[in-house]
């Protein structure tokens, strides 16, 4: 079972990382995470090459001009994120792949992988709850927090473009719901 693509998408703080880890832990799904490249600063809890390939703006722009990305974007002001063709090429022969990207990236990847791909939008229960989770996670400055919340509002408006939209209220319930969606997709 290989060659399929799961694209998880959600406003920052909605639980994508938590849910992606839950799916990756289920051996029967044979999933591997697509590590994106980014120019943002590495956080203390992150590992280069695992969470992201952390590169400079110059390196990123060089890769753009060499056509090395399937998709890339300036997700936040002056911060690039992108999916490298080299990351996927070998992985997809032996595994199913899970992506954690923003809305525009998700729709670009869906266009690229077409029916091989399933898009899932993770909805926060509310913007107030999203703010609370971002503050509790404690990784963002105040300006950064407001930028993420503003972006969240726009992203939520696009959820109907996804194959599935799941509200992450009670975590255990969301985990089972997403596992079931993925199970059905990978089986067919
Ligand atoms: P993302 O990857 O979308 O930015 P995370 O997975 O890092 O989001 O989750 C953001 C924070 O919210 C984390 O502290 C996480 O433990 C918490 N969280 C995730 N899902 C839930 C939930 N259903 N209820 C309460 N807290 C949650
Ligand atoms: P964070 O800085 O919180 O890790 O991620 C910020 C946002 O960038 C998230 O919405 C995440 O899904 C998105 N992102 C991560 N990698 C990529 C990528 O390769 N392409 C695109 N388009 N977005 C990405």
PDB file of C-alpha atoms and ligand atoms in Angstrom:
ATOM      1  CA  UNK A   1       0.000   0.000   0.000  1.00  0.00           C
ATOM      2  CA  UNK A   2       1.863   3.099  -1.275  1.00  0.00           C
ATOM      3  CA  UNK A   3       1.614   6.103  -3.566  1.00  0.00           C
ATOM      4  CA  UNK A   4      -1.322   7.918  -1.972  1.00  0.00           C
ATOM      5  CA  UNK A   5      -1.286  11.351  -0.459  1.00  0.00           C
ATOM      6  CA  UNK A   6      -3.070  12.797   2.592  1.00  0.00           C
ATOM      7  CA  UNK A   7      -3.087  16.581   2.795  1.00  0.00           C
ATOM      8  CA  UNK A   8      -3.912  18.004   6.228  1.00  0.00           C
ATOM      9  CA  UNK A   9      -4.653  21.653   6.355  1.00  0.00           C
ATOM     10  CA  UNK A  10      -5.749  23.941   9.165  1.00  0.00           C
ATOM     11  CA  UNK A  11      -5.177  27.346  10.634  1.00  0.00           C
ATOM     12  CA  UNK A  12      -2.042  27.356  12.787  1.00  0.00           C
ATOM     13  CA  UNK A  13      -2.931  26.068  16.269  1.00  0.00           C
ATOM     14  CA  UNK A  14      -5.919  23.957  15.183  1.00  0.00           C
ATOM     15  CA  UNK A  15      -4.186  20.659  15.864  1.00  0.00           C
ATOM     16  CA  UNK A  16      -2.620  19.561  12.562  1.00  0.00           C
ATOM     17  CA  UNK A  17       0.685  18.499  14.079  1.00  0.00           C
ATOM     18  CA  UNK A  18      -1.060  16.545  16.845  1.00  0.00           C
ATOM     19  CA  UNK A  19      -3.353  14.815  14.337  1.00  0.00           C
ATOM     20  CA  UNK A  20      -0.598  14.141  11.781  1.00  0.00           C
ATOM     21  CA  UNK A  21       1.418  12.416  14.535  1.00  0.00           C
ATOM     22  CA  UNK A  22      -1.600  10.311  15.437  1.00  0.00           C
ATOM     23  CA  UNK A  23      -1.935   9.118  11.822  1.00  0.00           C
ATOM     24  CA  UNK A  24       1.814   8.546  11.446  1.00  0.00           C
ATOM     25  CA  UNK A  25       1.777   6.297  14.523  1.00  0.00           C
ATOM     26  CA  UNK A  26      -0.646   3.872  12.880  1.00  0.00           C
ATOM     27  CA  UNK A  27       1.559   1.380  11.062  1.00  0.00           C
ATOM     28  CA  UNK A  28      -1.205   0.025   8.856  1.00  0.00           C
ATOM     29  CA  UNK A  29      -1.422   3.398   7.070  1.00  0.00           C
ATOM     30  CA  UNK A  30       2.240   3.126   5.963  1.00  0.00           C
ATOM     31  CA  UNK A  31       2.524   6.916   6.128  1.00  0.00           C
ATOM     32  CA  UNK A  32       5.596   9.124   6.034  1.00  0.00           C
ATOM     33  CA  UNK A  33       5.693  12.860   6.634  1.00  0.00           C
ATOM     34  CA  UNK A  34       6.721  15.174   3.807  1.00  0.00           C
ATOM     35  CA  UNK A  35       9.286  17.513   5.352  1.00  0.00           C
ATOM     36  CA  UNK A  36       8.874  20.967   3.828  1.00  0.00           C
ATOM     37  CA  UNK A  37      11.599  23.538   3.314  1.00  0.00           C
ATOM     38  CA  UNK A  38      11.200  26.874   5.094  1.00  0.00           C
ATOM     39  CA  UNK A  39      13.083  30.081   5.742  1.00  0.00           C
ATOM     40  CA  UNK A  40      11.536  30.626   9.190  1.00  0.00           C
ATOM     41  CA  UNK A  41      13.647  30.283  12.320  1.00  0.00           C
ATOM     42  CA  UNK A  42      13.850  26.846  13.877  1.00  0.00           C
ATOM     43  CA  UNK A  43      11.963  26.529  17.166  1.00  0.00           C
ATOM     44  CA  UNK A  44      13.670  24.934  20.154  1.00  0.00           C
ATOM     45  CA  UNK A  45      11.599  21.757  19.960  1.00  0.00           C
ATOM     46  CA  UNK A  46      12.241  21.252  16.225  1.00  0.00           C
ATOM     47  CA  UNK A  47      14.889  19.226  14.394  1.00  0.00           C
ATOM     48  CA  UNK A  48      16.353  20.266  11.055  1.00  0.00           C
ATOM     49  CA  UNK A  49      15.549  17.676   8.391  1.00  0.00           C
ATOM     50  CA  UNK A  50      12.654  16.217  10.411  1.00  0.00           C
ATOM     51  CA  UNK A  51      10.206  19.027  11.153  1.00  0.00           C
ATOM     52  CA  UNK A  52      11.481  21.177   8.285  1.00  0.00           C
ATOM     53  CA  UNK A  53      14.514  21.662   6.108  1.00  0.00           C
ATOM     54  CA  UNK A  54      15.554  25.051   7.498  1.00  0.00           C
ATOM     55  CA  UNK A  55      17.289  27.019   4.744  1.00  0.00           C
ATOM     56  CA  UNK A  56      18.167  30.653   4.013  1.00  0.00           C
ATOM     57  CA  UNK A  57      16.104  32.944   1.767  1.00  0.00           C
ATOM     58  CA  UNK A  58      18.952  32.865  -0.763  1.00  0.00           C
ATOM     59  CA  UNK A  59      18.969  29.051  -0.842  1.00  0.00           C
ATOM     60  CA  UNK A  60      15.171  28.976  -1.104  1.00  0.00           C
ATOM     61  CA  UNK A  61      15.086  31.453  -3.992  1.00  0.00           C
ATOM     62  CA  UNK A  62      17.832  29.529  -5.730  1.00  0.00           C
ATOM     63  CA  UNK A  63      15.714  26.364  -5.510  1.00  0.00           C
ATOM     64  CA  UNK A  64      12.710  28.288  -6.907  1.00  0.00           C
ATOM     65  CA  UNK A  65      14.726  29.349  -9.942  1.00  0.00           C
ATOM     66  CA  UNK A  66      15.939  25.765 -10.438  1.00  0.00           C
ATOM     67  CA  UNK A  67      12.302  24.526 -10.445  1.00  0.00           C
ATOM     68  CA  UNK A  68      12.901  22.299  -7.410  1.00  0.00           C
ATOM     69  CA  UNK A  69       9.491  22.843  -5.755  1.00  0.00           C
ATOM     70  CA  UNK A  70       6.139  21.161  -6.436  1.00  0.00           C
ATOM     71  CA  UNK A  71       4.625  24.196  -4.714  1.00  0.00           C
ATOM     72  CA  UNK A  72       5.955  26.999  -2.561  1.00  0.00           C
ATOM     73  CA  UNK A  73       4.585  30.082  -0.947  1.00  0.00           C
ATOM     74  CA  UNK A  74       5.238  33.043   1.264  1.00  0.00           C
ATOM     75  CA  UNK A  75       2.804  31.825   3.916  1.00  0.00           C
ATOM     76  CA  UNK A  76       3.623  34.705   6.274  1.00  0.00           C
ATOM     77  CA  UNK A  77       5.334  38.018   5.497  1.00  0.00           C
ATOM     78  CA  UNK A  78       8.817  37.207   4.288  1.00  0.00           C
ATOM     79  CA  UNK A  79       8.687  33.543   5.306  1.00  0.00           C
ATOM     80  CA  UNK A  80       8.769  30.952   2.558  1.00  0.00           C
ATOM     81  CA  UNK A  81       7.473  27.392   2.857  1.00  0.00           C
ATOM     82  CA  UNK A  82       7.563  24.796   0.091  1.00  0.00           C
ATOM     83  CA  UNK A  83       7.412  21.149  -0.939  1.00  0.00           C
ATOM     84  CA  UNK A  84      10.563  19.889  -2.647  1.00  0.00           C
ATOM     85  CA  UNK A  85      10.215  17.454  -5.547  1.00  0.00           C
ATOM     86  CA  UNK A  86      13.281  15.614  -4.229  1.00  0.00           C
ATOM     87  CA  UNK A  87      11.487  14.987  -0.903  1.00  0.00           C
ATOM     88  CA  UNK A  88       8.627  13.125  -2.550  1.00  0.00           C
ATOM     89  CA  UNK A  89      10.275  11.330  -5.480  1.00  0.00           C
ATOM     90  CA  UNK A  90      11.639   8.283  -3.621  1.00  0.00           C
ATOM     91  CA  UNK A  91       9.254   8.328  -0.656  1.00  0.00           C
ATOM     92  CA  UNK A  92       6.127   7.888  -2.748  1.00  0.00           C
ATOM     93  CA  UNK A  93       7.384   4.637  -4.298  1.00  0.00           C
ATOM     94  CA  UNK A  94       7.228   2.847  -0.956  1.00  0.00           C
ATOM     95  CA  UNK A  95       4.927   4.864   1.272  1.00  0.00           C
ATOM     96  CA  UNK A  96       1.782   6.921   1.466  1.00  0.00           C
ATOM     97  CA  UNK A  97       2.648  10.515   2.236  1.00  0.00           C
ATOM     98  CA  UNK A  98       1.127  12.999   4.656  1.00  0.00           C
ATOM     99  CA  UNK A  99       1.459  16.748   4.088  1.00  0.00           C
ATOM    100  CA  UNK A 100       0.930  19.583   6.551  1.00  0.00           C
ATOM    101  CA  UNK A 101       0.567  22.707   4.423  1.00  0.00           C
ATOM    102  CA  UNK A 102      -1.518  25.875   4.278  1.00  0.00           C
ATOM    103  CA  UNK A 103      -4.742  26.234   2.233  1.00  0.00           C
ATOM    104  CA  UNK A 104      -3.142  27.426  -0.998  1.00  0.00           C
ATOM    105  CA  UNK A 105      -0.444  24.759  -0.744  1.00  0.00           C
ATOM    106  CA  UNK A 106      -3.102  22.082  -0.121  1.00  0.00           C
ATOM    107  CA  UNK A 107      -5.077  23.032  -3.208  1.00  0.00           C
ATOM    108  CA  UNK A 108      -1.891  23.160  -5.335  1.00  0.00           C
ATOM    109  CA  UNK A 109      -0.898  19.692  -4.120  1.00  0.00           C
ATOM    110  CA  UNK A 110      -4.389  18.349  -4.850  1.00  0.00           C
ATOM    111  CA  UNK A 111      -4.080  19.648  -8.408  1.00  0.00           C
ATOM    112  CA  UNK A 112      -0.651  18.023  -8.738  1.00  0.00           C
ATOM    113  CA  UNK A 113      -1.575  14.596  -7.289  1.00  0.00           C
ATOM    114  CA  UNK A 114      -5.250  14.650  -8.427  1.00  0.00           C
ATOM    115  CA  UNK A 115      -7.208  11.532  -7.378  1.00  0.00           C
ATOM    116  CA  UNK A 116      -4.158  10.073  -5.607  1.00  0.00           C
ATOM    117  CA  UNK A 117      -4.718  12.786  -2.975  1.00  0.00           C
ATOM    118  CA  UNK A 118      -7.211  13.385  -0.159  1.00  0.00           C
ATOM    119  CA  UNK A 119      -7.563  16.857   1.365  1.00  0.00           C
ATOM    120  CA  UNK A 120      -8.761  17.261   4.968  1.00  0.00           C
ATOM    121  CA  UNK A 121      -9.436  20.641   6.562  1.00  0.00           C
ATOM    122  CA  UNK A 122      -9.143  20.758  10.369  1.00  0.00           C
ATOM    123  CA  UNK A 123     -11.472  23.367  11.743  1.00  0.00           C
ATOM    124  CA  UNK A 124     -10.893  24.968  15.156  1.00  0.00           C
ATOM    125  CA  UNK A 125     -14.090  24.937  17.309  1.00  0.00           C
ATOM    126  CA  UNK A 126     -13.991  28.761  17.299  1.00  0.00           C
ATOM    127  CA  UNK A 127     -11.542  31.622  16.839  1.00  0.00           C
ATOM    128  CA  UNK A 128     -11.558  32.220  20.622  1.00  0.00           C
ATOM    129  CA  UNK A 129     -10.554  28.601  21.228  1.00  0.00           C
ATOM    130  CA  UNK A 130      -7.876  28.894  18.534  1.00  0.00           C
ATOM    131  CA  UNK A 131      -6.439  31.979  20.243  1.00  0.00           C
ATOM    132  CA  UNK A 132      -6.422  30.073  23.550  1.00  0.00           C
ATOM    133  CA  UNK A 133      -4.579  27.083  22.032  1.00  0.00           C
ATOM    134  CA  UNK A 134      -1.994  29.297  20.350  1.00  0.00           C
ATOM    135  CA  UNK A 135      -1.353  31.141  23.625  1.00  0.00           C
ATOM    136  CA  UNK A 136      -1.133  27.866  25.574  1.00  0.00           C
ATOM    137  CA  UNK A 137       1.306  26.452  23.028  1.00  0.00           C
ATOM    138  CA  UNK A 138       3.382  29.567  23.689  1.00  0.00           C
ATOM    139  CA  UNK A 139       5.500  29.592  20.537  1.00  0.00           C
ATOM    140  CA  UNK A 140       4.426  32.883  19.001  1.00  0.00           C
ATOM    141  CA  UNK A 141       4.978  36.562  19.784  1.00  0.00           C
ATOM    142  CA  UNK A 142       1.910  38.824  20.089  1.00  0.00           C
ATOM    143  CA  UNK A 143       2.244  40.204  16.518  1.00  0.00           C
ATOM    144  CA  UNK A 144       2.823  36.732  15.192  1.00  0.00           C
ATOM    145  CA  UNK A 145      -0.312  35.556  17.049  1.00  0.00           C
ATOM    146  CA  UNK A 146      -2.481  38.275  15.485  1.00  0.00           C
ATOM    147  CA  UNK A 147      -1.082  37.494  12.027  1.00  0.00           C
ATOM    148  CA  UNK A 148      -1.919  33.804  12.499  1.00  0.00           C
ATOM    149  CA  UNK A 149      -5.462  34.613  13.696  1.00  0.00           C
ATOM    150  CA  UNK A 150      -6.084  36.928  10.735  1.00  0.00           C
ATOM    151  CA  UNK A 151      -4.848  34.274   8.347  1.00  0.00           C
ATOM    152  CA  UNK A 152      -7.064  31.693  10.126  1.00  0.00           C
ATOM    153  CA  UNK A 153     -10.214  33.714   9.347  1.00  0.00           C
ATOM    154  CA  UNK A 154      -9.386  33.694   5.637  1.00  0.00           C
ATOM    155  CA  UNK A 155      -8.474  30.003   5.638  1.00  0.00           C
ATOM    156  CA  UNK A 156     -11.722  28.938   7.320  1.00  0.00           C
ATOM    157  CA  UNK A 157     -13.650  30.608   4.487  1.00  0.00           C
ATOM    158  CA  UNK A 158     -12.010  28.148   2.083  1.00  0.00           C
ATOM    159  CA  UNK A 159     -12.856  24.934   3.895  1.00  0.00           C
ATOM    160  CA  UNK A 160     -15.550  23.966   1.388  1.00  0.00           C
ATOM    161  CA  UNK A 161     -12.845  23.427  -1.247  1.00  0.00           C
ATOM    162  CA  UNK A 162     -11.622  20.387   0.719  1.00  0.00           C
ATOM    163  CA  UNK A 163     -12.696  16.739   0.404  1.00  0.00           C
ATOM    164  CA  UNK A 164     -13.444  16.682   4.156  1.00  0.00           C
ATOM    165  CA  UNK A 165     -13.757  19.256   6.902  1.00  0.00           C
ATOM    166  CA  UNK A 166     -13.480  18.075  10.527  1.00  0.00           C
ATOM    167  CA  UNK A 167     -13.913  20.250  13.615  1.00  0.00           C
ATOM    168  CA  UNK A 168     -11.232  19.513  16.209  1.00  0.00           C
ATOM    169  CA  UNK A 169     -13.229  19.934  19.399  1.00  0.00           C
ATOM    170  CA  UNK A 170     -12.713  16.822  21.546  1.00  0.00           C
ATOM    171  CA  UNK A 171      -9.302  15.495  20.548  1.00  0.00           C
ATOM    172  CA  UNK A 172     -10.067  11.766  20.947  1.00  0.00           C
ATOM    173  CA  UNK A 173     -13.172  12.093  18.812  1.00  0.00           C
ATOM    174  CA  UNK A 174     -11.277  13.995  16.095  1.00  0.00           C
ATOM    175  CA  UNK A 175      -8.519  11.372  16.109  1.00  0.00           C
ATOM    176  CA  UNK A 176     -10.989   8.531  15.472  1.00  0.00           C
ATOM    177  CA  UNK A 177     -12.883  10.482  12.864  1.00  0.00           C
ATOM    178  CA  UNK A 178      -9.761  11.325  10.876  1.00  0.00           C
ATOM    179  CA  UNK A 179      -8.412   7.785  11.184  1.00  0.00           C
ATOM    180  CA  UNK A 180     -11.657   6.458   9.734  1.00  0.00           C
ATOM    181  CA  UNK A 181     -11.589   8.920   6.787  1.00  0.00           C
ATOM    182  CA  UNK A 182      -7.977   7.985   6.007  1.00  0.00           C
ATOM    183  CA  UNK A 183      -8.656   4.254   6.360  1.00  0.00           C
ATOM    184  CA  UNK A 184     -11.485   4.377   3.819  1.00  0.00           C
ATOM    185  CA  UNK A 185      -9.439   6.467   1.371  1.00  0.00           C
ATOM    186  CA  UNK A 186      -6.351   4.246   1.520  1.00  0.00           C
ATOM    187  CA  UNK A 187      -8.413   1.083   1.091  1.00  0.00           C
ATOM    188  CA  UNK A 188     -10.025   2.201  -2.182  1.00  0.00           C
TER     189      UNK A 188
HETATM  190  P1  LIG B   1      -0.957  23.084  14.556  1.00  0.00           P
HETATM  191  O1  LIG B   1       0.040  22.059  14.117  1.00  0.00           O
HETATM  192  O2  LIG B   1      -2.201  23.089  13.726  1.00  0.00           O
HETATM  193  O3  LIG B   1      -0.371  24.461  14.677  1.00  0.00           O
HETATM  194  P2  LIG B   1      -0.867  21.754  17.184  1.00  0.00           P
HETATM  195  O4  LIG B   1      -1.081  20.309  16.876  1.00  0.00           O
HETATM  196  O5  LIG B   1       0.517  22.227  17.522  1.00  0.00           O
HETATM  197  O6  LIG B   1      -1.482  22.686  16.016  1.00  0.00           O
HETATM  198  O7  LIG B   1      -1.897  22.123  18.349  1.00  0.00           O
HETATM  199  C1  LIG B   1      -1.907  23.424  18.957  1.00  0.00           C
HETATM  200  C2  LIG B   1      -2.104  23.276  20.474  1.00  0.00           C
HETATM  201  O8  LIG B   1      -3.454  22.850  20.724  1.00  0.00           O
HETATM  202  C3  LIG B   1      -1.195  22.236  21.084  1.00  0.00           C
HETATM  203  O9  LIG B   1      -0.797  22.699  22.350  1.00  0.00           O
HETATM  204  C4  LIG B   1      -2.099  21.000  21.194  1.00  0.00           C
HETATM  205  O10 LIG B   1      -1.708  20.145  22.255  1.00  0.00           O
HETATM  206  C5  LIG B   1      -3.482  21.621  21.451  1.00  0.00           C
HETATM  207  N1  LIG B   1      -4.617  20.842  20.926  1.00  0.00           N
HETATM  208  C6  LIG B   1      -4.718  20.155  19.754  1.00  0.00           C
HETATM  209  N2  LIG B   1      -5.945  19.602  19.602  1.00  0.00           N
HETATM  210  C7  LIG B   1      -6.652  19.948  20.715  1.00  0.00           C
HETATM  211  C8  LIG B   1      -8.007  19.689  21.173  1.00  0.00           C
HETATM  212  N3  LIG B   1      -8.881  18.980  20.460  1.00  0.00           N
HETATM  213  N4  LIG B   1      -8.385  20.202  22.367  1.00  0.00           N
HETATM  214  C9  LIG B   1      -7.506  20.949  23.096  1.00  0.00           C
HETATM  215  N5  LIG B   1      -6.227  21.238  22.736  1.00  0.00           N
HETATM  216  C10 LIG B   1      -5.803  20.753  21.563  1.00  0.00           C
HETATM  217  P1  LIG B   2       4.481  26.799  11.162  1.00  0.00           P
HETATM  218  O1  LIG B   2       5.370  28.023  11.024  1.00  0.00           O
HETATM  219  O2  LIG B   2       3.477  26.966  12.260  1.00  0.00           O
HETATM  220  O3  LIG B   2       5.266  25.510  11.238  1.00  0.00           O
HETATM  221  O4  LIG B   2       3.662  26.662   9.809  1.00  0.00           O
HETATM  222  C1  LIG B   2       3.038  27.757   9.259  1.00  0.00           C
HETATM  223  C2  LIG B   2       2.131  27.359   8.126  1.00  0.00           C
HETATM  224  O5  LIG B   2       2.882  26.965   6.975  1.00  0.00           O
HETATM  225  C3  LIG B   2       1.203  26.188   8.435  1.00  0.00           C
HETATM  226  O6  LIG B   2      -0.106  26.545   7.975  1.00  0.00           O
HETATM  227  C4  LIG B   2       1.788  25.061   7.619  1.00  0.00           C
HETATM  228  O7  LIG B   2       0.796  24.127   7.270  1.00  0.00           O
HETATM  229  C5  LIG B   2       2.300  25.815   6.400  1.00  0.00           C
HETATM  230  N1  LIG B   2       3.284  25.039   5.641  1.00  0.00           N
HETATM  231  C6  LIG B   2       4.250  24.217   6.109  1.00  0.00           C
HETATM  232  N2  LIG B   2       4.934  23.669   5.110  1.00  0.00           N
HETATM  233  C7  LIG B   2       4.411  24.135   3.959  1.00  0.00           C
HETATM  234  C8  LIG B   2       4.691  23.923   2.561  1.00  0.00           C
HETATM  235  O8  LIG B   2       5.574  23.161   2.174  1.00  0.00           O
HETATM  236  N3  LIG B   2       3.912  24.589   1.668  1.00  0.00           N
HETATM  237  C9  LIG B   2       2.924  25.429   2.046  1.00  0.00           C
HETATM  238  N4  LIG B   2       2.218  26.016   1.081  1.00  0.00           N
HETATM  239  N5  LIG B   2       2.628  25.654   3.344  1.00  0.00           N
HETATM  240  C10 LIG B   2       3.354  25.022   4.286  1.00  0.00           C
END
